[in-house]
C-alpha atoms as a printed R data frame, in Angstrom:
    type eleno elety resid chain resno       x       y      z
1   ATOM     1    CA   UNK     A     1  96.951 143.098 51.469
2   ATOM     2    CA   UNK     A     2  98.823 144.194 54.643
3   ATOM     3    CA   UNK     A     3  97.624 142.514 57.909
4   ATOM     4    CA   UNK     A     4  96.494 144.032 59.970
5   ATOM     5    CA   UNK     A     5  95.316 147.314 58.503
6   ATOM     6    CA   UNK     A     6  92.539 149.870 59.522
7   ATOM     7    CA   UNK     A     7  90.023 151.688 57.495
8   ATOM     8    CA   UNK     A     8  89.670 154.625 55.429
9   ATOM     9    CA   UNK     A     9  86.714 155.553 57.603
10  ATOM    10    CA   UNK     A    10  88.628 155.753 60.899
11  ATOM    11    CA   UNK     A    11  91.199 157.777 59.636
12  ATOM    12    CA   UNK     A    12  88.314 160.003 57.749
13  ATOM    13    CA   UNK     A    13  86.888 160.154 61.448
14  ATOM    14    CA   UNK     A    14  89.541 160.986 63.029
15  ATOM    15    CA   UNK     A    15  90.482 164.117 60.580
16  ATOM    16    CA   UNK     A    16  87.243 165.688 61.294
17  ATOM    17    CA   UNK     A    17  89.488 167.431 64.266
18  ATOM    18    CA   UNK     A    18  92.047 168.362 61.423
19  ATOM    19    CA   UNK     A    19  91.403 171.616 59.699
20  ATOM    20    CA   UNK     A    20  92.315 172.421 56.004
21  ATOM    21    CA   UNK     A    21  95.314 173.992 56.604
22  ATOM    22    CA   UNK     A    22  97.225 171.578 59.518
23  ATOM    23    CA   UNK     A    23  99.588 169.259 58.694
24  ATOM    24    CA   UNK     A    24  99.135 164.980 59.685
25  ATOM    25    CA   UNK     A    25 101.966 162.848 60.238
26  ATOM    26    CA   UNK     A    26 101.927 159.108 59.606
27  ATOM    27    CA   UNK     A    27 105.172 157.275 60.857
28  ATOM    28    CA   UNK     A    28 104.221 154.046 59.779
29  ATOM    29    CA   UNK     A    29 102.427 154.126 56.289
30  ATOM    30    CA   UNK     A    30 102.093 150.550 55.537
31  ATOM    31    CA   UNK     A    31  99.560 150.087 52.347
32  ATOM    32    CA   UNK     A    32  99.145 154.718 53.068
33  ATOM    33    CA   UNK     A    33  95.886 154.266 54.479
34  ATOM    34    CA   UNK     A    34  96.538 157.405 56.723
35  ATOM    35    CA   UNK     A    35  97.691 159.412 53.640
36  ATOM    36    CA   UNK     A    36  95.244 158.293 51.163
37  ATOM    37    CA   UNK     A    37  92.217 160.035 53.322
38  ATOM    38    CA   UNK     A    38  94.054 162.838 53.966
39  ATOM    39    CA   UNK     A    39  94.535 163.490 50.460
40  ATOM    40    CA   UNK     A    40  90.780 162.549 49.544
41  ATOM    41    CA   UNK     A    41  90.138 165.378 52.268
42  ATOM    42    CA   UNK     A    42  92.239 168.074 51.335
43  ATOM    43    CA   UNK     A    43  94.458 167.965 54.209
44  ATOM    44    CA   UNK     A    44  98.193 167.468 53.931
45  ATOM    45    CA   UNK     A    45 100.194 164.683 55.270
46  ATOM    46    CA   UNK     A    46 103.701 163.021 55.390
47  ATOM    47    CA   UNK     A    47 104.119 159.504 55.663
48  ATOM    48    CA   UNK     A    48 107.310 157.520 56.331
49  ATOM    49    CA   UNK     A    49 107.356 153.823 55.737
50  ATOM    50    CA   UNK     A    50 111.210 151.706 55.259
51  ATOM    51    CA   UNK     A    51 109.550 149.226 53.213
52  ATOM    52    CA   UNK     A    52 110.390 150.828 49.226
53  ATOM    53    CA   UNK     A    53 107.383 148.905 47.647
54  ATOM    54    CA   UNK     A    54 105.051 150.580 49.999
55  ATOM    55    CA   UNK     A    55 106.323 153.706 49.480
56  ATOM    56    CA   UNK     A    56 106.277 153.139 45.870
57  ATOM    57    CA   UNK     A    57 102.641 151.923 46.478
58  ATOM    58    CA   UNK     A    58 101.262 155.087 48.831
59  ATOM    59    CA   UNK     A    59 102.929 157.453 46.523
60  ATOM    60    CA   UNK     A    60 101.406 155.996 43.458
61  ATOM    61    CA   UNK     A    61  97.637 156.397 45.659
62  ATOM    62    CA   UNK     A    62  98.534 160.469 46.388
63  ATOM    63    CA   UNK     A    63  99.206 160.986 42.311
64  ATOM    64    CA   UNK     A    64  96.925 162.590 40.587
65  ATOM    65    CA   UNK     A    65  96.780 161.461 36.725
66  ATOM    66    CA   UNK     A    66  95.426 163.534 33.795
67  ATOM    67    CA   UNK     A    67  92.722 162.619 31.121
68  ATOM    68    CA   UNK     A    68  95.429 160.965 29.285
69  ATOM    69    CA   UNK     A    69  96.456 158.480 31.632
70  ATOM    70    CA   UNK     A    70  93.467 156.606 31.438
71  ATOM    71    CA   UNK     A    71  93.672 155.999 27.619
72  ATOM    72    CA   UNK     A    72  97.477 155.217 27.740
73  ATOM    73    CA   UNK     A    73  96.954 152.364 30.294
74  ATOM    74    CA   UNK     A    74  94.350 150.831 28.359
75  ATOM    75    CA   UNK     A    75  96.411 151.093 25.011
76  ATOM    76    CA   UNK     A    76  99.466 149.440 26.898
77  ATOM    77    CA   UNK     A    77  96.978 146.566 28.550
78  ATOM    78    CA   UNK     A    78  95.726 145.448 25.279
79  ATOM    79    CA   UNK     A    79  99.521 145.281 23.154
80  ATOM    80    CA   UNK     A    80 101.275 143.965 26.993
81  ATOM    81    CA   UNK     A    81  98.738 141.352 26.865
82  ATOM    82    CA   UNK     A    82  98.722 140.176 23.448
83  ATOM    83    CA   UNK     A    83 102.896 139.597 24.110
84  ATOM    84    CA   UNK     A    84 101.768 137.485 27.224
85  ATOM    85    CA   UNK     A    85  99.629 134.999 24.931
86  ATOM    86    CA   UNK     A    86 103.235 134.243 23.545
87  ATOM    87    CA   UNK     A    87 103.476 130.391 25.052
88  ATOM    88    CA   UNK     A    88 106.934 130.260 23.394
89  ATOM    89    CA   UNK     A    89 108.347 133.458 25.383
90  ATOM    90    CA   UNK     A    90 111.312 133.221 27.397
91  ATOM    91    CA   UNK     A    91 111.337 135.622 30.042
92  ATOM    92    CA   UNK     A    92 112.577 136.657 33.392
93  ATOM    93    CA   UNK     A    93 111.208 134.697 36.804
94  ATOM    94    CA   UNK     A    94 111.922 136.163 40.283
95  ATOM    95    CA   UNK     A    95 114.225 133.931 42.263
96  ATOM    96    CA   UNK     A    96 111.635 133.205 45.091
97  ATOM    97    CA   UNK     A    97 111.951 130.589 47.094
98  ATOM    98    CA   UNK     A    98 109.443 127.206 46.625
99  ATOM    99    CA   UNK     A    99 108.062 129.674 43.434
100 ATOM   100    CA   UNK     A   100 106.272 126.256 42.283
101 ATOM   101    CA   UNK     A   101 104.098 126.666 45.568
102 ATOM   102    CA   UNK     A   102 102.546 129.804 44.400
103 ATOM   103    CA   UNK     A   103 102.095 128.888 41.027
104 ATOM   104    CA   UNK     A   104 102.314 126.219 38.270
105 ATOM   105    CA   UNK     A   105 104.826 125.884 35.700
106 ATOM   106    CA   UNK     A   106 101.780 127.243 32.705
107 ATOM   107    CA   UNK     A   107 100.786 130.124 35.108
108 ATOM   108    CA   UNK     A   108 104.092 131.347 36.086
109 ATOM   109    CA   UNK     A   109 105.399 131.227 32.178
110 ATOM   110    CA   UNK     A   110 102.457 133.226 31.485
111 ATOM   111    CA   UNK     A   111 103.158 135.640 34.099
112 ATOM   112    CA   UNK     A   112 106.747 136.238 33.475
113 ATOM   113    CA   UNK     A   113 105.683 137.283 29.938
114 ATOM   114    CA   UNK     A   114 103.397 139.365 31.149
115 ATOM   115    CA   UNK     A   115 105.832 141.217 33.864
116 ATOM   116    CA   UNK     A   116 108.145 141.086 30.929
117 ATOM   117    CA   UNK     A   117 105.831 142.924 28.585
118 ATOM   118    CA   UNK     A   118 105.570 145.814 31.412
119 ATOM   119    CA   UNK     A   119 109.364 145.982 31.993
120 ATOM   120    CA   UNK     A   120 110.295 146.338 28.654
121 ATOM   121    CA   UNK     A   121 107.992 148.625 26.710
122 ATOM   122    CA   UNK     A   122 108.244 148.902 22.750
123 ATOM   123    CA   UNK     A   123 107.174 152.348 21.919
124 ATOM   124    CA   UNK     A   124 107.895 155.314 25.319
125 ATOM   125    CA   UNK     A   125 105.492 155.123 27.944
126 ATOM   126    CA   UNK     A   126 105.029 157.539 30.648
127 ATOM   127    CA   UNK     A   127 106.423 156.209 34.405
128 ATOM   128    CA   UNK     A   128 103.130 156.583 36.034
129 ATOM   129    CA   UNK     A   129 101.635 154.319 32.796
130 ATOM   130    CA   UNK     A   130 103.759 151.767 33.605
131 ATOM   131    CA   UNK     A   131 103.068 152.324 37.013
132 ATOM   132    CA   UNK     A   132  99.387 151.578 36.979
133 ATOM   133    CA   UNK     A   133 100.187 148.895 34.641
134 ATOM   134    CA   UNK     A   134 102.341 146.883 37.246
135 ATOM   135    CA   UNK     A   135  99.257 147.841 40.127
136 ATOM   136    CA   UNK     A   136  97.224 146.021 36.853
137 ATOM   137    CA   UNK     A   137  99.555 143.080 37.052
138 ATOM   138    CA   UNK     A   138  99.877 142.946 40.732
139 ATOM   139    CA   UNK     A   139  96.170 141.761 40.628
140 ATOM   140    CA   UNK     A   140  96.561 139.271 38.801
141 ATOM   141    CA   UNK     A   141  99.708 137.788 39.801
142 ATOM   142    CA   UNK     A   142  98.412 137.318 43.480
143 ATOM   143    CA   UNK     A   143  94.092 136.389 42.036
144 ATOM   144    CA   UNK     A   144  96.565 133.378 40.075
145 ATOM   145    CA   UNK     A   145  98.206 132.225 43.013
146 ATOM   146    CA   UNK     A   146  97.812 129.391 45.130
147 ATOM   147    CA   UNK     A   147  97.331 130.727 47.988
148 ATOM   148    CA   UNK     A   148  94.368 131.519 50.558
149 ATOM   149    CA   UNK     A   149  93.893 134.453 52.887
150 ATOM   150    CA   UNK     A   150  91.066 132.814 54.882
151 ATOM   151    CA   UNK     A   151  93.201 133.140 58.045
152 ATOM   152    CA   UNK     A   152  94.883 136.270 59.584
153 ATOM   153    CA   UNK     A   153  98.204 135.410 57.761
154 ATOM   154    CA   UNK     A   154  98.390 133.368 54.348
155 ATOM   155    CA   UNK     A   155  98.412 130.153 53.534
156 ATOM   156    CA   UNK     A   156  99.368 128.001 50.595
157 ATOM   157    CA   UNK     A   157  96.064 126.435 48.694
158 ATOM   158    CA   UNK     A   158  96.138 121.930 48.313
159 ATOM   159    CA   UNK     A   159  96.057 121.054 45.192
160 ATOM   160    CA   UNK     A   160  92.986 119.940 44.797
161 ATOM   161    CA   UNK     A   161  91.337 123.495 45.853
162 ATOM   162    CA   UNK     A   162  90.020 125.576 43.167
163 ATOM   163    CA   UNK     A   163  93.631 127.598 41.979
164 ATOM   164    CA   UNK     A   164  91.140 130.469 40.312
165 ATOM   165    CA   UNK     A   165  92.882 131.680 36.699
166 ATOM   166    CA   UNK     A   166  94.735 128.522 36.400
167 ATOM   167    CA   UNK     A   167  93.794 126.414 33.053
168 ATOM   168    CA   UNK     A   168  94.509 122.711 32.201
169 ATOM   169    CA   UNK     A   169  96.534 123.852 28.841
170 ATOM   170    CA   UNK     A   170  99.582 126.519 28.402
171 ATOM   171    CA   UNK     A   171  97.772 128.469 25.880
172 ATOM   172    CA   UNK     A   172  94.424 128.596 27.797
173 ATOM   173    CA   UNK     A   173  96.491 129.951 30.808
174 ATOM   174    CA   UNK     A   174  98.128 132.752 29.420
175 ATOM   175    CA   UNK     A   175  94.936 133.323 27.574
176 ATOM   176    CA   UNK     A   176  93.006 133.612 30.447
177 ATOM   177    CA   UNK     A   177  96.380 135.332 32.336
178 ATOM   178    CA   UNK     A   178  96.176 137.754 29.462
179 ATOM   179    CA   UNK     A   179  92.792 138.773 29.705
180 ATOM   180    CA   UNK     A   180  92.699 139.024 33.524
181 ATOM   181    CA   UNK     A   181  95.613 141.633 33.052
182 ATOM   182    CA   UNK     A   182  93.147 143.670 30.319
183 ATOM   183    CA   UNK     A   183  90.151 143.944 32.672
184 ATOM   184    CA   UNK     A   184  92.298 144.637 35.605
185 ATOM   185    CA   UNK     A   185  93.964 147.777 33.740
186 ATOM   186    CA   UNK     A   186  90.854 148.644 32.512
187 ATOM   187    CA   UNK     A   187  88.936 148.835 35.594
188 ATOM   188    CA   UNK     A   188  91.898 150.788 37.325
189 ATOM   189    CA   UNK     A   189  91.687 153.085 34.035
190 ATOM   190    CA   UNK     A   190  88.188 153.593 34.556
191 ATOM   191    CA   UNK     A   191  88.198 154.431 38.543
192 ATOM   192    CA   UNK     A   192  91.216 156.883 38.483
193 ATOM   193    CA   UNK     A   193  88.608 159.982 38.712
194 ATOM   194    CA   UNK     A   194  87.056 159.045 41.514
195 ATOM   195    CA   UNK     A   195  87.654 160.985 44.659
196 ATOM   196    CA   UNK     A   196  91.194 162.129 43.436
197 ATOM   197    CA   UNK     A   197  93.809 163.611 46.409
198 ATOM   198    CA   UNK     A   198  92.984 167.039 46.663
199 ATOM   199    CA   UNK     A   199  96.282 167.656 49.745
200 ATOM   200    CA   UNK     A   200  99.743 167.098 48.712
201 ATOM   201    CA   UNK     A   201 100.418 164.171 50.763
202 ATOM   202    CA   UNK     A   202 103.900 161.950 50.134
203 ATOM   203    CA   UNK     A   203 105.559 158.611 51.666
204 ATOM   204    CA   UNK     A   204 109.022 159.157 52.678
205 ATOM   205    CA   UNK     A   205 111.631 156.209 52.518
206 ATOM   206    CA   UNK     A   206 113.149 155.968 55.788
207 ATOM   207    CA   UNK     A   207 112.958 154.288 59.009
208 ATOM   208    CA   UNK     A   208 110.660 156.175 61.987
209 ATOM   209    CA   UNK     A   209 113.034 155.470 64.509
210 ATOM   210    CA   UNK     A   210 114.990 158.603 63.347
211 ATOM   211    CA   UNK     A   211 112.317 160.835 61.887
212 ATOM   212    CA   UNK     A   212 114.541 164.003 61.316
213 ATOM   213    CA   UNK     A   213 116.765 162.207 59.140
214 ATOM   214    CA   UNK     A   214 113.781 161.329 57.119
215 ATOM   215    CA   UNK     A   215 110.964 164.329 57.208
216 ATOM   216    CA   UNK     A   216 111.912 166.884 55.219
217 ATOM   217    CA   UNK     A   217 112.772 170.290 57.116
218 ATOM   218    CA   UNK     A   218 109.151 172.489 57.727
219 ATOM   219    CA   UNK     A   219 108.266 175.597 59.022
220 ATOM   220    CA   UNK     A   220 105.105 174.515 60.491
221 ATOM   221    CA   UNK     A   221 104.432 171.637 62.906
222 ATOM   222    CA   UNK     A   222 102.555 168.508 62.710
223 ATOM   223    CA   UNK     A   223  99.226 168.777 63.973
224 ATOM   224    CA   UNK     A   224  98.332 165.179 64.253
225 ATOM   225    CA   UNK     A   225  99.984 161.817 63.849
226 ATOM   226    CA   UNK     A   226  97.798 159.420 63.710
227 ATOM   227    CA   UNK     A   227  99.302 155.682 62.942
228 ATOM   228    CA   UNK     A   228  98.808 151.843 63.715
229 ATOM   229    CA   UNK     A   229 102.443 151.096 65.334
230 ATOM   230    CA   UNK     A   230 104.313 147.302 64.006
231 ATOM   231    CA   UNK     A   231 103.464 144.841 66.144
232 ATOM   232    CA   UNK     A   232 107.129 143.449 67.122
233 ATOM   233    CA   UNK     A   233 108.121 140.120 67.169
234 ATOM   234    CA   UNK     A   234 104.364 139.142 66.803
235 ATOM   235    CA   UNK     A   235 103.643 139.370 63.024
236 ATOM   236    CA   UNK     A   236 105.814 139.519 59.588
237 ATOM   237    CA   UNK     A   237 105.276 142.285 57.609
238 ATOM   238    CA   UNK     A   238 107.131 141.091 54.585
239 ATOM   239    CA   UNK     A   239 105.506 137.656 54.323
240 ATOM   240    CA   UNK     A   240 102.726 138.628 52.052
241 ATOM   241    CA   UNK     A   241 104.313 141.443 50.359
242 ATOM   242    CA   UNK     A   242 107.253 138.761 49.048
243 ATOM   243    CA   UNK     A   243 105.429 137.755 45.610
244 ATOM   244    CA   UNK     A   244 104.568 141.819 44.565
245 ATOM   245    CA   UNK     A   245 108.562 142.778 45.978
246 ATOM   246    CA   UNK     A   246 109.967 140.078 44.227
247 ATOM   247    CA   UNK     A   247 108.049 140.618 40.859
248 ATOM   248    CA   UNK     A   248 108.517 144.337 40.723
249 ATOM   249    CA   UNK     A   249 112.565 144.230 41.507
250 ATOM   250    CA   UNK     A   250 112.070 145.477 45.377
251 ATOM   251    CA   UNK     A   251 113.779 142.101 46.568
252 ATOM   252    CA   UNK     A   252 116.181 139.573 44.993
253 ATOM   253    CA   UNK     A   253 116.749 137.369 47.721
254 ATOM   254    CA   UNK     A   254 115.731 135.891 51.145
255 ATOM   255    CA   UNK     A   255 118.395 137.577 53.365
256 ATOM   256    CA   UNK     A   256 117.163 140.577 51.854
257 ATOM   257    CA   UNK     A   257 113.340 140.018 52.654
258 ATOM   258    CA   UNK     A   258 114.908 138.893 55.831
259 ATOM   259    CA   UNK     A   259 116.742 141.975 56.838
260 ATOM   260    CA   UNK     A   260 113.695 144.177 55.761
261 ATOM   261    CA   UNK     A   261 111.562 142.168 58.173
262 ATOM   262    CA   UNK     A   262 113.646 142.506 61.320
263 ATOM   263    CA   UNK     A   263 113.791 146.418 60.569
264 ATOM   264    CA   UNK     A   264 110.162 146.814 60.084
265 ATOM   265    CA   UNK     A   265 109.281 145.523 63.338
266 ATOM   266    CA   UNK     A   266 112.442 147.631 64.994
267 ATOM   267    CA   UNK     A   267 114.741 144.827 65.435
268 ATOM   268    CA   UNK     A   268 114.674 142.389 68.649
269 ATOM   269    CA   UNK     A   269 112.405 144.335 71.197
């Protein structure tokens, strides 16, 4: 979740001016809306974004997996999440601040062995596995959270609200942790066929502000650009993305998260 964002259907609308062979530029990819229809449509497009988990994110939308994939993520789901029923684990937590707000001492346990599980593989795993694996536990990290997006930026759940996967006992919460992860892999496992990029579309890392440092050289132009700009000094764009950066290794810190923030909106305007 990235606010605000704009829909697959605009952007699908907007390409019908976009032949097969032109080239669309998206200077601010965010969650690679732009990209992501593009590629559905057969038409190429480069995307810059200067946060590294959405690039990581866009480029994992614009892969395109083989028949394999699908049975490898399941495999891993069912073995990552029997290690995550482990109440006993110790494992690594992200150092993010207030962590008890998002989630209770049971949940979070569970969740570290579960992240844990990903991270640290027993037999080899292909990248893009582990990739769709960590989209897998992405889901489920933020559906267990205490938090509400009822308003146009998040807010932290009382504690009386209904907390979703959250049980009374350790073992039922990494239970029912655990077997959120499975049916979250599996459904990604069982939707990576449909309407697969057909363009070779890519997120750069880089910021916009100097787009020849970060577009690779071309022969041909850009036909298009078509982009929602950061709205500065009016909205955070890191905010919501903390919990997902901070899990997957993207941020360690708050100065960090800090710095990123005051760069994605293009500094002090």
């Amino acid at each position: 979740r990235l606010t605000p964002a704009y829909s697959l259907a605009l952007v699908r609308e907007l390409l019908k001016q976009c032949g097969p062979n032109e080239l669309v530029l998206e200077p601010f990819s965010g969650t690679g809306t732009t990209p992501l229809a593009c590629a559905s449509l057969g038409i190429r497009c480069h995307a810059v974004d200067i946060n590294p988990f959405l690039v990581w994110l866009g480029n994992l939308k614009l892969t395109r997996f083989d028949d394999g994939a699908a049975r490898a993520v399941k495999s891993a789901a069912a073995r990552i999440a029997d290690k995550a029923r482990d109440v006993d684990a110790q494992a690594w937590k992200p150092d993010l601040h207030q962590i008890e707000k998002w989630w209770d001492a049971p949940t979070l346990h569970a969740l570290a062995a579960l992240c844990d599980a990903i991270r640290n593989p027993t037999r080899d795993r292909a990248e893009s596995v582990s990739d769709l694996l960590r989209v897998a536990f992405c889901r489920v990290m933020i559906q267990s959270a205490n938090v509400s997006f009822g308003h146009q930026s998040m807010s932290f759940k009382k504690k009386d609200d209904d907390v979703g996967l959250v049980e009374e006992t350790p073992t039922r919460t990494a239970n029912c942790i655990a077997d959120a992860f499975v049916v979250a892999a599996n459904e990604i496992a069982d939707n990576m066929g449909i309407d697969p990029p057909t363009a070779d579309c890519c997120v750069f890392l880089g910021d916009s502000r100097n787009l020849p440092a970060v577009l690779p050289r071309i022969d041909d132009r850009y036909n298009a650009v078509i982009t929602s700009p950061p709205y500065p000094n009016r909205m955070s764009y890191i905010r919501e993305l903390r919990p997902y950066m901070y899990w997957l290794g993207y941020l360690s810190d708050g100065r960090a998260a800090g710095e990123l923030d005051w760069k994605a909106i293009g500094g002090t305007w």
